[in-house]
Structure formats: structure tokens, C-alpha cells
Short mmCIF file of C-alpha atoms in Angstrom, two decimals:
data_model
loop_
_atom_site.label_atom_id
_atom_site.label_comp_id
_atom_site.label_asym_id
_atom_site.label_seq_id
_atom_site.Cartn_x
_atom_site.Cartn_y
_atom_site.Cartn_z
CA MET A 1 143.20 -136.19 16.35
CA PRO A 2 144.23 -139.65 14.81
CA LEU A 3 145.31 -139.58 11.22
CA CYS A 4 143.08 -140.61 8.26
CA LYS A 5 143.94 -144.15 6.99
CA ILE A 6 143.54 -145.02 3.49
CA TYR A 7 142.43 -148.42 2.83
CA SER A 8 142.32 -150.78 -0.68
CA VAL A 9 139.35 -152.65 -1.25
CA GLU A 10 141.32 -155.76 -0.21
CA GLU A 11 142.25 -154.17 2.93
CA ILE A 12 138.56 -153.32 3.57
CA MET A 13 137.24 -156.93 2.68
CA ASN A 14 139.96 -158.44 5.29
CA LEU A 15 138.76 -156.07 8.15
CA THR A 16 137.60 -157.88 11.43
CA VAL A 17 135.34 -156.82 14.07
CA LYS A 18 138.65 -156.42 16.18
CA ASP A 19 139.69 -153.79 13.94
CA THR A 20 136.96 -151.53 14.59
CA GLN A 21 137.50 -151.51 18.13
CA ASP A 22 140.98 -150.03 17.58
CA PRO A 23 140.90 -146.46 19.20
CA ASP A 24 142.82 -145.27 16.20
CA PHE A 25 140.11 -146.54 13.92
CA VAL A 26 138.33 -143.31 13.48
CA ASN A 27 138.46 -142.62 9.75
CA ILE A 28 138.29 -144.65 6.67
CA GLN A 29 139.07 -143.64 2.62
CA ILE A 30 139.47 -146.04 -0.18
CA LYS A 31 141.66 -145.79 -2.83
CA GLY A 32 140.07 -145.30 -6.08
CA TRP A 33 136.50 -144.80 -4.92
CA GLN A 34 135.38 -142.52 -7.81
CA LYS A 35 136.47 -145.17 -10.21
CA PHE A 36 134.49 -147.77 -8.47
CA THR A 37 131.74 -149.80 -10.28
CA PRO A 38 128.31 -149.46 -8.17
CA GLY A 39 128.94 -153.03 -7.27
CA ASP A 40 132.25 -152.35 -5.86
CA LYS A 41 131.01 -149.32 -3.89
CA GLU A 42 128.00 -151.53 -2.51
CA ARG A 43 130.37 -154.49 -1.61
CA CYS A 44 132.55 -152.06 0.52
CA ILE A 45 129.58 -150.68 2.07
CA LEU A 46 127.74 -153.88 2.89
CA LYS A 47 131.12 -155.18 4.33
CA LEU A 48 131.37 -152.23 6.79
CA ARG A 49 127.63 -152.74 7.64
CA GLU A 50 128.58 -156.47 8.25
CA LEU A 51 131.03 -155.35 10.76
CA LYS A 52 128.83 -153.30 12.66
CA SER A 53 126.49 -156.34 12.91
CA GLN A 54 128.93 -158.34 14.20
CA ARG A 55 130.12 -155.68 16.70
CA ASP A 56 126.34 -155.26 17.96
CA GLU A 57 126.08 -159.09 18.66
CA SER A 58 129.49 -159.45 20.33
CA ALA A 59 128.26 -156.41 22.92
CA GLN A 60 131.36 -154.54 22.57
CA SER A 61 131.84 -150.97 23.80
CA SER A 62 133.75 -149.27 21.06
CA ALA A 63 131.63 -149.10 17.73
CA LEU A 64 131.68 -148.83 14.14
CA ASP A 65 128.79 -146.84 12.68
CA ALA A 66 128.12 -148.24 9.11
CA ASN A 67 125.64 -145.18 8.29
CA VAL A 68 128.59 -142.59 9.05
CA LEU A 69 131.17 -144.60 7.31
CA THR A 70 128.66 -144.73 4.16
CA ASP A 71 128.39 -140.90 4.08
CA LYS A 72 132.36 -141.03 4.29
CA LEU A 73 132.59 -143.03 1.52
CA ASN A 74 130.53 -140.96 -0.80
CA GLN A 75 132.80 -138.16 0.30
CA VAL A 76 136.15 -139.92 -0.54
CA GLN A 77 138.47 -137.61 -2.64
CA ARG A 78 136.18 -134.60 -2.17
CA SER A 79 137.62 -133.85 1.06
CA ARG A 80 140.95 -133.94 3.27
CA SER A 81 139.53 -133.34 6.84
CA ALA A 82 139.21 -136.34 9.07
CA THR A 83 135.71 -137.48 9.98
CA PRO A 84 135.45 -139.47 13.31
CA VAL A 85 133.51 -142.62 13.18
CA LEU A 86 130.51 -142.17 15.73
CA PRO A 87 128.87 -144.93 17.61
CA PRO A 88 125.40 -145.56 16.91
CA TRP A 89 122.78 -143.23 18.24
CA GLU A 90 121.15 -144.80 21.44
CA PRO A 91 118.26 -142.77 23.08
CA ASP A 92 118.71 -142.53 27.22
CA ASP A 93 114.75 -142.87 27.05
CA PRO A 94 113.70 -145.31 24.17
CA GLU A 95 109.79 -145.18 25.12
CA GLY A 96 110.18 -141.66 25.48
CA GLU A 97 111.96 -140.93 22.26
CA GLN A 98 109.61 -143.04 20.75
CA LYS A 99 106.43 -141.32 21.80
CA GLN A 100 108.24 -137.91 21.03
CA SER A 101 108.66 -139.17 17.21
CA HIS A 102 105.07 -140.21 17.25
CA ASP A 103 103.52 -137.20 18.18
CA ALA A 104 105.56 -135.27 15.64
CA LEU A 105 104.72 -137.44 13.11
CA VAL A 106 100.92 -136.99 13.91
CA LYS A 107 101.10 -133.48 14.37
CA ASP A 108 102.38 -132.92 10.82
CA ASN A 109 99.73 -135.38 9.68
CA GLY A 110 101.81 -138.41 9.02
CA ARG A 111 100.35 -141.78 9.64
CA PRO A 112 102.08 -143.93 12.63
CA CYS A 113 102.64 -147.56 11.14
CA TYR A 114 100.79 -149.05 14.37
CA PRO A 115 99.11 -147.77 17.42
CA ILE A 116 101.29 -146.49 19.87
CA GLU A 117 99.04 -147.75 22.75
CA LEU A 118 100.78 -151.30 21.85
CA GLY A 119 104.01 -149.90 23.49
CA PHE A 120 107.07 -151.94 22.98
CA ASP A 121 105.36 -155.19 23.41
CA VAL A 122 104.43 -155.03 19.53
CA PHE A 123 108.04 -155.95 18.70
CA GLU A 124 107.67 -159.17 20.86
CA ASN A 125 104.18 -160.03 19.12
CA PRO A 126 104.01 -157.92 16.08
CA GLY A 127 101.10 -159.87 14.43
CA GLN A 128 99.68 -158.01 11.74
CA TYR A 129 102.18 -155.31 11.84
CA LYS A 130 105.10 -157.64 11.51
CA GLU A 131 106.32 -156.95 7.85
CA LEU A 132 105.59 -153.16 8.23
CA LEU A 133 107.83 -152.97 11.06
CA GLU A 134 110.53 -154.85 9.30
CA TYR A 135 110.47 -152.17 6.74
CA TRP A 136 110.84 -149.36 9.12
CA LYS A 137 113.77 -151.02 11.20
CA VAL A 138 117.00 -149.33 10.42
CA ASP A 139 119.16 -151.72 11.94
CA LYS A 140 119.62 -153.48 15.25
CA SER A 141 120.62 -150.68 17.35
CA SER A 142 117.51 -148.55 16.57
CA ALA A 143 115.20 -151.69 16.01
CA LYS A 144 112.37 -150.14 17.98
CA GLN A 145 112.66 -146.57 17.09
CA VAL A 146 110.29 -147.21 14.21
CA PHE A 147 108.62 -143.90 14.50
CA LEU A 148 111.85 -142.18 14.24
CA ALA A 149 112.60 -143.61 11.28
CA GLN A 150 108.91 -142.69 9.92
CA LEU A 151 109.60 -139.14 11.08
CA SER A 152 112.82 -138.92 8.93
CA ASP A 153 111.12 -140.48 6.14
CA TRP A 154 108.05 -137.89 6.46
CA LYS A 155 110.25 -134.96 6.62
CA ASN A 156 112.26 -135.84 3.71
CA PHE A 157 108.88 -136.01 1.88
CA ARG A 158 107.92 -132.62 3.11
CA ARG A 159 111.35 -131.27 1.91
CA ASN A 160 110.45 -132.80 -1.36
CA GLN A 161 106.87 -130.97 -1.59
CA GLN A 162 108.76 -127.88 -0.93
CA ARG A 163 111.37 -128.37 -3.81
CA ASN A 164 108.72 -129.25 -6.35
CA ARG A 165 106.71 -126.10 -5.49
CA ARG A 166 109.83 -123.92 -5.51
CA TYR A 167 110.50 -125.08 -8.81
CA TYR A 168 107.13 -125.37 -10.62
CA VAL A 169 105.19 -122.48 -9.09
CA PRO A 170 107.47 -119.81 -10.06
CA ARG A 171 107.70 -120.88 -13.47
CA ASN A 172 103.86 -121.14 -13.77
CA LYS A 173 104.00 -124.95 -14.26
CA PHE A 174 102.45 -126.39 -11.10
CA HIS A 175 99.80 -128.05 -13.61
CA GLU A 176 102.38 -129.94 -15.00
CA TYR A 177 103.68 -131.30 -11.70
CA ARG A 178 99.72 -132.20 -11.31
CA GLU A 179 99.88 -134.10 -14.31
CA ILE A 180 102.76 -135.84 -13.49
CA LEU A 181 101.28 -137.13 -10.27
CA LEU A 182 98.12 -137.96 -12.26
CA GLU A 183 99.85 -140.02 -14.62
CA ARG A 184 101.85 -142.14 -12.21
CA ARG A 185 98.56 -142.96 -10.32
CA ARG A 186 97.21 -144.32 -13.54
CA ARG A 187 100.29 -146.31 -14.48
CA HIS A 188 100.05 -147.91 -11.12
CA GLY A 189 96.14 -148.74 -11.33
CA LEU A 190 95.00 -146.26 -8.72
CA ASP A 191 92.04 -144.24 -8.29
CA GLY A 192 91.68 -141.06 -6.52
CA ASP A 193 91.85 -137.26 -8.14
CA PRO A 194 94.52 -135.37 -5.81
CA GLN A 195 93.72 -131.83 -5.51
CA LEU A 196 97.19 -130.21 -4.97
CA GLN A 197 97.34 -126.98 -3.96
CA LYS A 198 100.52 -124.54 -4.35
CA GLU A 199 100.29 -123.58 -0.64
CA LEU A 200 100.85 -126.53 1.31
CA VAL A 201 98.98 -125.15 4.28
CA GLU A 202 95.82 -125.19 2.02
CA GLN A 203 96.18 -128.79 1.17
CA SER A 204 93.90 -131.55 2.65
CA LYS A 205 95.29 -134.64 4.73
CA LEU A 206 93.99 -136.84 1.85
CA ASP A 207 95.82 -134.83 -0.94
CA ASP A 208 98.83 -134.90 1.20
CA TRP A 209 98.76 -138.60 1.74
CA MET A 210 98.53 -138.96 -2.00
CA GLU A 211 101.29 -136.64 -2.74
CA TYR A 212 103.35 -138.91 -0.22
CA GLN A 213 102.02 -141.82 -2.15
CA HIS A 214 103.23 -140.68 -5.43
CA TYR A 215 106.78 -139.94 -3.66
CA LYS A 216 106.81 -143.50 -2.37
CA LEU A 217 105.91 -144.70 -5.93
CA GLY A 218 108.68 -142.67 -7.17
CA GLU A 219 111.38 -144.61 -4.90
CA SER A 220 109.73 -147.68 -6.16
CA GLU A 221 110.24 -146.86 -9.88
CA ASN A 222 113.65 -146.07 -9.17
CA MET A 223 114.40 -149.41 -7.72
CA GLU A 224 112.73 -150.89 -10.76
CA LYS A 225 115.08 -149.02 -13.12
CA ARG A 226 118.16 -150.04 -10.96
CA LEU A 227 116.81 -153.82 -11.37
CA GLU A 228 116.54 -153.53 -14.90
CA LYS A 229 119.85 -152.11 -15.46
CA TYR A 230 121.77 -154.66 -13.12
CA GLN A 231 119.73 -157.23 -15.24
CA GLU A 232 120.80 -155.49 -18.57
CA ASP A 233 124.53 -155.40 -17.16
CA LEU A 234 124.33 -159.31 -16.16
CA ALA A 235 123.10 -160.39 -19.67
CA SER A 236 125.91 -158.13 -21.48
CA GLU A 237 128.73 -159.56 -19.07
CA ARG A 238 127.50 -163.04 -19.55
CA LYS A 239 127.28 -162.74 -23.45
CA ALA A 240 131.00 -161.21 -23.41
CA LEU A 241 131.99 -164.31 -21.38
CA ALA A 242 130.51 -166.71 -23.55
CA GLU A 243 132.22 -164.78 -26.55
CA LEU A 244 135.31 -165.52 -24.60
CA GLY A 245 134.55 -169.11 -24.04
CA CYS A 246 133.80 -168.88 -20.84
CA SER A 247 131.33 -169.82 -18.28
CA ALA A 248 129.36 -167.36 -16.59
CA PHE A 249 128.00 -168.90 -13.39
CA GLU A 250 124.68 -169.73 -14.84
CA ASP A 251 124.25 -172.71 -12.69
CA ILE A 252 124.32 -170.77 -9.39
CA GLU A 253 121.04 -169.04 -9.75
CA GLY A 254 118.74 -168.51 -6.68
CA LEU A 255 121.64 -168.82 -4.08
CA GLU A 256 120.57 -167.70 -0.36
CA PHE A 257 120.96 -164.16 0.54
CA GLY A 258 124.83 -163.28 0.89
CA LYS A 259 126.36 -166.22 -0.93
CA TYR A 260 126.82 -163.88 -4.15
CA TYR A 261 128.60 -161.40 -2.01
CA GLY A 262 130.92 -163.93 -0.41
CA MET A 263 131.95 -165.43 -4.11
CA ALA A 264 132.33 -161.83 -5.27
CA ILE A 265 134.89 -161.19 -2.52
CA GLU A 266 136.63 -164.49 -3.49
CA TRP A 267 136.58 -163.57 -7.21
CA SER A 268 137.71 -159.91 -6.40
CA ALA A 269 140.95 -161.33 -4.64
CA LYS A 270 141.69 -163.34 -7.68
CA GLU A 271 141.16 -160.02 -9.95
CA ALA A 272 143.47 -157.99 -7.49
CA LYS A 273 146.21 -160.80 -7.83
CA ALA A 274 145.87 -160.97 -11.56
CA GLU A 275 146.12 -157.17 -11.93
CA ASP A 276 149.07 -157.11 -9.81
CA LYS A 277 150.52 -159.71 -12.36
CA GLU A 278 149.41 -157.65 -15.31
CA GLU A 279 151.03 -154.56 -13.67
CA MET A 280 154.38 -156.20 -13.18
CA ALA A 281 154.18 -157.65 -16.76
CA GLY A 282 153.62 -154.00 -17.92
CA ARG A 283 156.54 -152.82 -16.13
CA LYS A 284 158.84 -155.32 -17.76
CA LEU A 285 157.44 -154.37 -21.16
CA ARG A 286 158.48 -150.67 -20.38
CA MET A 287 162.01 -152.09 -19.24
CA ALA A 288 162.35 -154.05 -22.43
CA LYS A 289 161.28 -150.63 -24.62
CA LYS A 290 163.62 -148.53 -22.46
CA ARG A 291 166.67 -151.14 -22.82
CA SER A 292 165.91 -151.31 -26.68
CA GLU A 293 166.01 -147.24 -26.78
CA ALA A 294 169.46 -147.35 -25.14
CA ALA A 295 170.72 -150.10 -27.33
CA GLN A 296 169.93 -147.99 -30.22
CA LEU A 297 172.05 -145.10 -29.22
CA GLU A 298 174.99 -144.22 -31.48
CA GLU A 299 176.96 -142.88 -28.63
CA LEU A 300 177.36 -146.19 -27.16
CA GLY A 301 179.56 -147.26 -30.50
CA GLU A 302 179.24 -150.32 -33.09
CA ARG A 303 180.87 -152.40 -30.19
CA VAL A 304 179.26 -151.80 -26.66
CA GLU A 305 181.38 -152.37 -23.69
CA ARG A 306 179.54 -153.72 -20.71
CA ASP A 307 180.92 -151.22 -18.56
CA ARG A 308 179.62 -148.48 -20.83
CA TRP A 309 176.09 -150.03 -21.07
CA ILE A 310 175.91 -150.18 -17.16
CA GLY A 311 177.28 -146.50 -17.01
CA TRP A 312 174.60 -145.27 -19.19
CA PHE A 313 171.86 -146.69 -16.69
CA THR A 314 173.66 -145.25 -13.87
CA LYS A 315 173.62 -141.93 -15.52
CA GLU A 316 169.87 -142.24 -15.71
CA VAL A 317 169.43 -142.91 -12.01
CA GLU A 318 171.26 -139.74 -11.47
CA LEU A 319 169.25 -137.81 -13.84
CA GLN A 320 165.94 -138.85 -12.30
CA ARG A 321 167.30 -138.37 -8.89
CA THR A 322 168.22 -134.75 -9.75
CA GLN A 323 164.75 -134.28 -11.23
CA LEU A 324 163.08 -135.86 -7.93
CA ASP A 325 165.21 -133.37 -5.66
CA ARG A 326 163.95 -130.27 -7.83
CA LEU A 327 160.42 -131.34 -7.49
CA GLN A 328 160.58 -131.85 -3.72
CA ASP A 329 162.21 -128.20 -3.11
CA LEU A 330 158.92 -127.01 -5.27
CA ALA A 331 156.57 -129.21 -3.06
CA ASN A 332 157.88 -128.09 0.04
CA GLU A 333 157.84 -124.39 -1.04
CA ALA A 334 154.19 -125.05 -2.11
CA ARG A 335 153.40 -126.36 1.39
CA ARG A 336 154.84 -123.57 3.31
CA ASP A 337 152.84 -120.98 1.14
CA VAL A 338 149.20 -122.82 1.98
CA LYS A 339 150.27 -123.58 5.43
CA PRO A 340 149.41 -119.73 6.92
CA TYR A 341 145.87 -120.43 4.99
CA ASN A 342 145.25 -123.70 6.25
CA GLN A 343 146.22 -122.47 10.04
CA TRP A 344 143.37 -119.61 9.34
CA TRP A 345 140.59 -122.09 8.07
CA ASP A 346 141.42 -124.28 11.03
CA ALA A 347 141.14 -121.27 13.40
CA LYS A 348 137.80 -119.89 11.42
CA ARG A 349 136.23 -123.41 12.04
CA THR A 350 137.06 -123.58 15.88
CA GLU A 351 135.76 -120.04 16.04
CA TRP A 352 132.19 -120.98 14.66
CA GLU A 353 132.27 -124.08 17.03
CA GLU A 354 133.16 -122.03 20.10
CA LYS A 355 130.24 -119.63 19.18
CA GLY A 356 127.87 -122.59 18.74
CA LEU A 357 127.34 -121.75 15.07
CA ASN A 358 126.12 -125.01 13.51
CA GLY A 359 125.76 -124.84 9.68
CA PHE A 360 123.13 -127.40 9.89
CA THR A 361 120.90 -125.14 11.72
CA ASP A 362 118.87 -122.43 9.95
CA GLU A 363 120.18 -119.75 12.02
CA GLY A 364 124.05 -121.07 12.01
CA HIS A 365 123.66 -121.25 8.20
CA ARG A 366 122.71 -118.06 8.03
CA LEU A 367 125.38 -116.13 10.04
CA ILE A 368 128.01 -118.66 8.49
CA GLY A 369 126.75 -117.61 5.00
CA LEU A 370 126.99 -114.03 5.87
CA GLU A 371 130.52 -114.44 6.58
CA THR A 372 131.65 -116.47 4.01
CA SER A 373 129.92 -114.27 1.29
CA SER A 374 132.13 -111.17 2.03
CA PRO A 375 134.65 -110.36 -0.63
CA GLU A 376 137.54 -110.39 2.15
CA TYR A 377 136.64 -113.97 3.18
CA ARG A 378 136.15 -115.24 -0.46
CA ALA A 379 139.50 -113.61 -1.53
CA ARG A 380 141.45 -115.63 1.30
CA PHE A 381 139.44 -118.93 0.46
CA ASP A 382 140.11 -118.94 -3.01
CA LYS A 383 143.53 -118.00 -2.64
CA MET A 384 143.80 -121.14 -0.14
CA MET A 385 142.23 -123.38 -2.49
CA GLU A 386 144.53 -122.27 -5.30
CA LEU A 387 147.76 -123.01 -3.33
CA ASP A 388 146.33 -126.12 -1.90
CA LYS A 389 145.50 -127.21 -5.33
CA TRP A 390 149.07 -126.51 -6.58
CA ALA A 391 150.73 -128.06 -3.45
CA GLY A 392 148.32 -131.20 -4.08
CA LYS A 393 149.98 -131.18 -7.88
CA ALA A 394 153.55 -130.72 -6.76
CA GLU A 395 153.19 -133.75 -4.24
CA GLN A 396 151.83 -135.71 -7.20
CA ALA A 397 154.58 -134.84 -9.24
CA CYS A 398 157.18 -135.61 -6.54
CA PHE A 399 155.36 -139.24 -6.02
CA MET A 400 155.49 -139.70 -9.73
CA ALA A 401 159.34 -138.91 -9.86
CA GLY A 402 159.93 -141.06 -7.06
CA ARG A 403 158.58 -143.96 -9.25
CA GLU A 404 160.90 -142.99 -12.05
CA VAL A 405 163.85 -143.22 -9.70
CA GLU A 406 162.83 -146.72 -8.57
CA PHE A 407 162.36 -147.68 -12.23
CA ALA A 408 165.70 -146.23 -12.95
CA LYS A 409 167.25 -148.17 -10.55
CA GLU A 410 165.47 -151.38 -11.66
CA LEU A 411 166.95 -150.92 -15.26
CA LEU A 412 170.52 -150.24 -13.70
CA GLU A 413 170.07 -153.69 -11.65
CA ALA A 414 169.05 -155.57 -14.75
CA ALA A 415 172.17 -154.44 -16.71
CA ARG A 416 174.31 -155.38 -13.63
CA THR A 417 173.12 -158.58 -13.51
CA GLU A 418 172.42 -159.74 -16.96
CA ASP A 419 174.42 -162.16 -18.84
CA LEU A 420 176.61 -159.93 -21.09
CA ALA A 421 179.99 -160.39 -22.51
CA PRO A 422 182.67 -157.72 -21.82
CA THR A 423 182.28 -156.19 -25.22
CA VAL A 424 179.06 -157.06 -27.53
CA GLU A 425 177.91 -155.96 -31.06
CA ARG A 426 175.45 -153.11 -30.69
CA ALA A 427 173.38 -154.82 -33.42
CA ALA A 428 173.22 -158.01 -31.33
CA LEU A 429 172.40 -155.89 -28.26
CA ILE A 430 169.62 -154.32 -30.45
CA ARG A 431 168.16 -157.68 -31.47
CA ARG A 432 168.46 -159.21 -27.81
CA THR A 433 166.28 -156.15 -26.31
CA GLN A 434 163.77 -156.27 -29.16
CA LYS A 435 163.16 -159.92 -28.43
CA GLU A 436 162.56 -159.00 -24.86
CA ILE A 437 159.81 -156.76 -25.98
CA ARG A 438 158.03 -159.28 -27.97
CA PHE A 439 158.05 -161.68 -24.93
CA ALA A 440 156.84 -159.03 -22.76
CA GLU A 441 154.25 -157.94 -25.22
CA SER A 442 153.01 -161.40 -25.45
CA HIS A 443 153.07 -161.77 -21.43
CA VAL A 444 151.08 -158.40 -21.09
CA GLU A 445 148.51 -159.72 -23.76
CA GLU A 446 147.92 -162.82 -21.76
CA GLU A 447 147.72 -161.25 -18.31
CA GLN A 448 145.36 -158.53 -19.77
CA GLU A 449 143.01 -161.36 -21.04
CA LEU A 450 142.91 -163.01 -17.70
CA VAL A 451 142.12 -159.67 -16.14
CA LYS A 452 139.55 -159.27 -18.34
CA VAL A 453 137.71 -162.73 -17.90
CA LEU A 454 138.10 -162.40 -13.80
CA ASP A 455 136.68 -158.88 -14.03
CA LEU A 456 133.74 -160.08 -16.03
CA LYS A 457 133.23 -163.01 -13.62
CA ARG A 458 133.56 -160.60 -10.72
CA ARG A 459 130.88 -158.15 -12.22
CA VAL A 460 128.61 -161.06 -12.92
CA LEU A 461 128.61 -161.80 -9.21
CA ASP A 462 128.22 -158.12 -8.16
CA ASP A 463 125.23 -157.95 -10.71
CA LEU A 464 123.66 -161.21 -9.11
CA HIS A 465 124.28 -159.85 -5.61
CA SER A 466 122.77 -156.27 -6.46
CA ILE A 467 119.64 -158.09 -8.21
CA GLN A 468 119.05 -160.05 -5.00
CA ILE A 469 119.30 -157.10 -2.98
CA VAL A 470 117.05 -154.77 -5.21
CA LYS A 471 114.64 -157.64 -5.33
CA GLY A 472 114.50 -157.77 -1.51
CA LYS A 473 114.22 -154.22 -1.09
CA MET A 474 111.11 -154.15 -3.51
CA LYS A 475 109.65 -156.84 -1.73
CA ARG A 476 109.80 -154.72 1.44
CA HIS A 477 108.77 -151.57 -0.34
CA ASN A 478 105.56 -152.96 -1.65
CA VAL A 479 104.55 -153.83 1.81
CA LEU A 480 104.75 -150.19 2.46
CA LEU A 481 102.81 -149.42 -0.81
CA ASP A 482 100.06 -151.54 0.25
CA TRP A 483 99.81 -150.10 3.70
CA VAL A 484 100.15 -146.50 2.02
CA GLU A 485 97.21 -147.41 -0.04
CA ARG A 486 95.28 -148.92 2.75
CA GLN A 487 95.66 -145.56 4.86
CA ARG A 488 94.66 -143.61 1.46
CA LEU A 489 91.35 -145.38 1.33
CA GLU A 490 90.53 -144.64 5.09
CA LEU A 491 91.22 -141.28 4.53
CA ALA A 492 89.02 -141.10 1.57
CA ALA A 493 86.49 -142.99 3.62
CA ASP A 494 86.82 -139.92 6.46
CA SER A 495 86.38 -137.40 3.66
CA ALA A 496 83.31 -138.90 2.17
CA ASN A 497 81.77 -139.22 5.68
CA THR A 498 82.39 -135.89 6.68
CA GLY A 499 81.73 -134.26 3.32
CA GLN A 500 85.32 -132.85 3.13
CA ARG A 501 88.80 -133.65 2.37
CA SER A 502 89.86 -134.63 5.84
CA GLY A 503 90.74 -130.84 6.68
CA PRO A 504 93.61 -128.85 5.71
CA ARG A 505 97.13 -129.15 7.08
CA ARG A 506 96.75 -126.41 9.34
#
């Protein structure tokens, strides 16, 4: 199995569609993902989706599935297992799949977004269904599978119904859920008095649909909250830039879609370069402080010989190497201890696969749950996790110790190459190193100030891009909400004509 490759943000942004066709391009992790802002995460995800779109347009056989990658991004640093990138799903019988999804949706009291009798011709001449079809298109590879998208959304709604009842009914608070639904309808100026039932099989089609409307209105409100948050962040960032005497892109409002994204990438590259300089300045400051500490050692004498000065840093390198060797031995031992447990875990997963147990099916989940709940399994699994955690800490300690060795070697090289007399007064050496500290501190402050400005500017662009995206989603979502309300009115009219609420689910 190909190894996982860890990318930096810059490496992700520099990927081309050619990279996605590499057979080793099977797994993506991004350094520092958990610390990213929502804007940074969205830029990475959008870049991967852009690559997928370019791949589709070039009709290449190898594929990068942005949806799988999005899921993988959300799992970064939570799992060490490699997850292959799968090609986008393409049904063997598109029309058959479309009809199957349509029938399943109707059977469960869902409402198809267009009459299936129109067939795939509706995608060439959508007419009144154009905006609604655009809403349900997931991406180019599944553009004609709108009923599948609808069915997936409807199933999510059904699960939401069940979760609400599992929470409210046992606590005798189902009336509170009804009030929440009614209050939301009032806020949005909608009439209708849903008669929600604790048992879904007893609930009418109309009430099901109004509960679905409540579900989609909740999504709309969440978008509004996200938009408000982005707008607040944008105002805060522009205020901070104004206080620093810097411009904040006030003159680029209303750019076409994608422009902010491209500008954000450019400014992100500038920020990355500035951060590298800031890190280097910080390293030089640390070196200056270390040299100052060494200069103040009384063991060097009042007059310091150049060879003795170099010798002190040579000993420091040897000391750090000894520490690294000790930690490396501990890390090797930790990996040896955890290896049998990792082999057991790999064999266990292989066993489940060979038995056809799929944890995503109810039966597979039940059988695996029975085994994993046994005391023997839990004890072994917990021990594996404990040893793996210790091995990870040992490896991290080795990494840090290796950096300390490199730092000590830099100090030694600086001592060897600096312009120093064969013998120098220690007081003069102290003054020299303290001057180095003041200069380095000033340099660090300058670089930190630059990084702060660049970070604020990049975040402004991120927020402008995110605001543009959310507004676009809200516009498309409003199309759906209008359609949902029209469907509700149709169901309500049917109920009025028949004298009942469109019949129970069953």
C-alpha cells in the first residue's frame, strides 16, 4: 500500500491536475490542520475540488475525489491509517439508478424535484426546473443524479427526526420540540399548524413535510449565522489593519467569484515567506541568548581564549548528541513493544473484512460491537493505544532532540567562523553578545509586525471569499425553500380537499 504523504498548505495550493494522476497519490494529510482557521480549511478543500473539476474536464482516467478528500481533511491527526482516494461514483445504468432513487424517495413520502417522466431531456431543456436542478447537482460527475442527492438529503432528514424523538420523547419534552418548530415557522412568516406525532408511522405526509421544512429552515439559519460571523470577523480585521495604518482591500468589493480565492492564495504565500523569516529571526535571537549565557560562564576565565570558546560549543554538540542517542534507544524500544499489538489490530481488521463484516451496516456494526465490547478485546486494545501513545511521544522527543543537535552545531559553526581574537576579555565578549541580542530582538519584532499585517490581509481575503460563498449558497438554498413551501401548499390543498392530512406515513 502506498505511504501517506503529508503536505503543507503551500504544497496543496501548488498541486496541479497532473499530480492527481500519480498512482501513488492515494492519501492526503495536511500539516497543522487542527490549528487552521475555517478560511484556511475552506481554501484547501476548494483547491482539491478545483483539481477534481480540472481532471473531469480533461477526461483523464485517474481521478481525485474531492468529497473523499474533504472527509479525510476532517480526520487529519485523528487517525494514522492510510485512506485511498476513490474515483467519483459513476453508475453503470444512470437512468436506472435515477429511477431507483426516485421510487425510493416517493415511497418514503419525499417529493421529487421534477416529474421523472421528463427523463434526462430535462437537463438539456430544464425550463422552470433550472434553478432547482442546479441546487441538487452535487458536481459534474453526478449532474444527472439529482434524485440520488434528494434521497440522500431525505434520509438525513429522517435520521434527524429519529434523533429528535430519541431525545425529547423519553424526557417527556416532546411539546418543547413542537414549540421550537412553531416558533421557527412564525419567525419566517409561515402559516400552518404541524401536528407532530411521537411515533413517525402515525404522522401525516403534510406534517412530515412541514417537519422537513423546519429542518431546511434550520440549515438556512445556520448559513445566516456563518455569514454574520464572517462579516464580524471581516470588520474586526479591517479595524485592526486601520489601527496599524494599513489598507484592508476596501476597494475590491464585489469581485467576480474566485477572485478573492486567488488573491488569498497569493497573500498566503507572502505570509508563509514572512513566517519563515520570522522563524529564522527567532532562531538567531535564541542563538544570541545562548552565546550570551556562555560568555557569562566564570569557568571561561576573565580572559577567554578563542580555542576554549570554541571548545565549549563543541562539548554542547556532544552533549546534545548523547541525549539524542538515548532518546532514540527509548523510541526504538517503544516501537518494538507496540509492534505485536499493531499486527494484532491489522489482522483483526483483515479478519472482519474477510468475514464480510461491514461496520457501516447494521448487522456488521452489531457483530463487531459484540466482539469489541468483550473485556479481553478492550484490555488488548487499550494496551495498544497506551503503547502507541508512548511511542509517539518518544518519537516526538527524538525529533526535538535532533533539532537541538542541529542548533548546537549552528552555534559551534558561528563560534568557529566569527571574527574573534586569539584571546578576548570576557567582559567585552559579554557586551558583544548582548548587543547581538538587542539587534536580534529588534529584527524579531519587525518580522512579527510584518507577519501580523500579512495575516490580517490574508484573513480579510479569506472572509471576503467565504462571504461570497455563503451568499451564493443562501441564494441557492432560498430557491429550495421556495419550492418546499410550494409543495407544502399543494399538500395542504390536498388535505383540505380530502378532509384529512394527506394520510399517515404508512
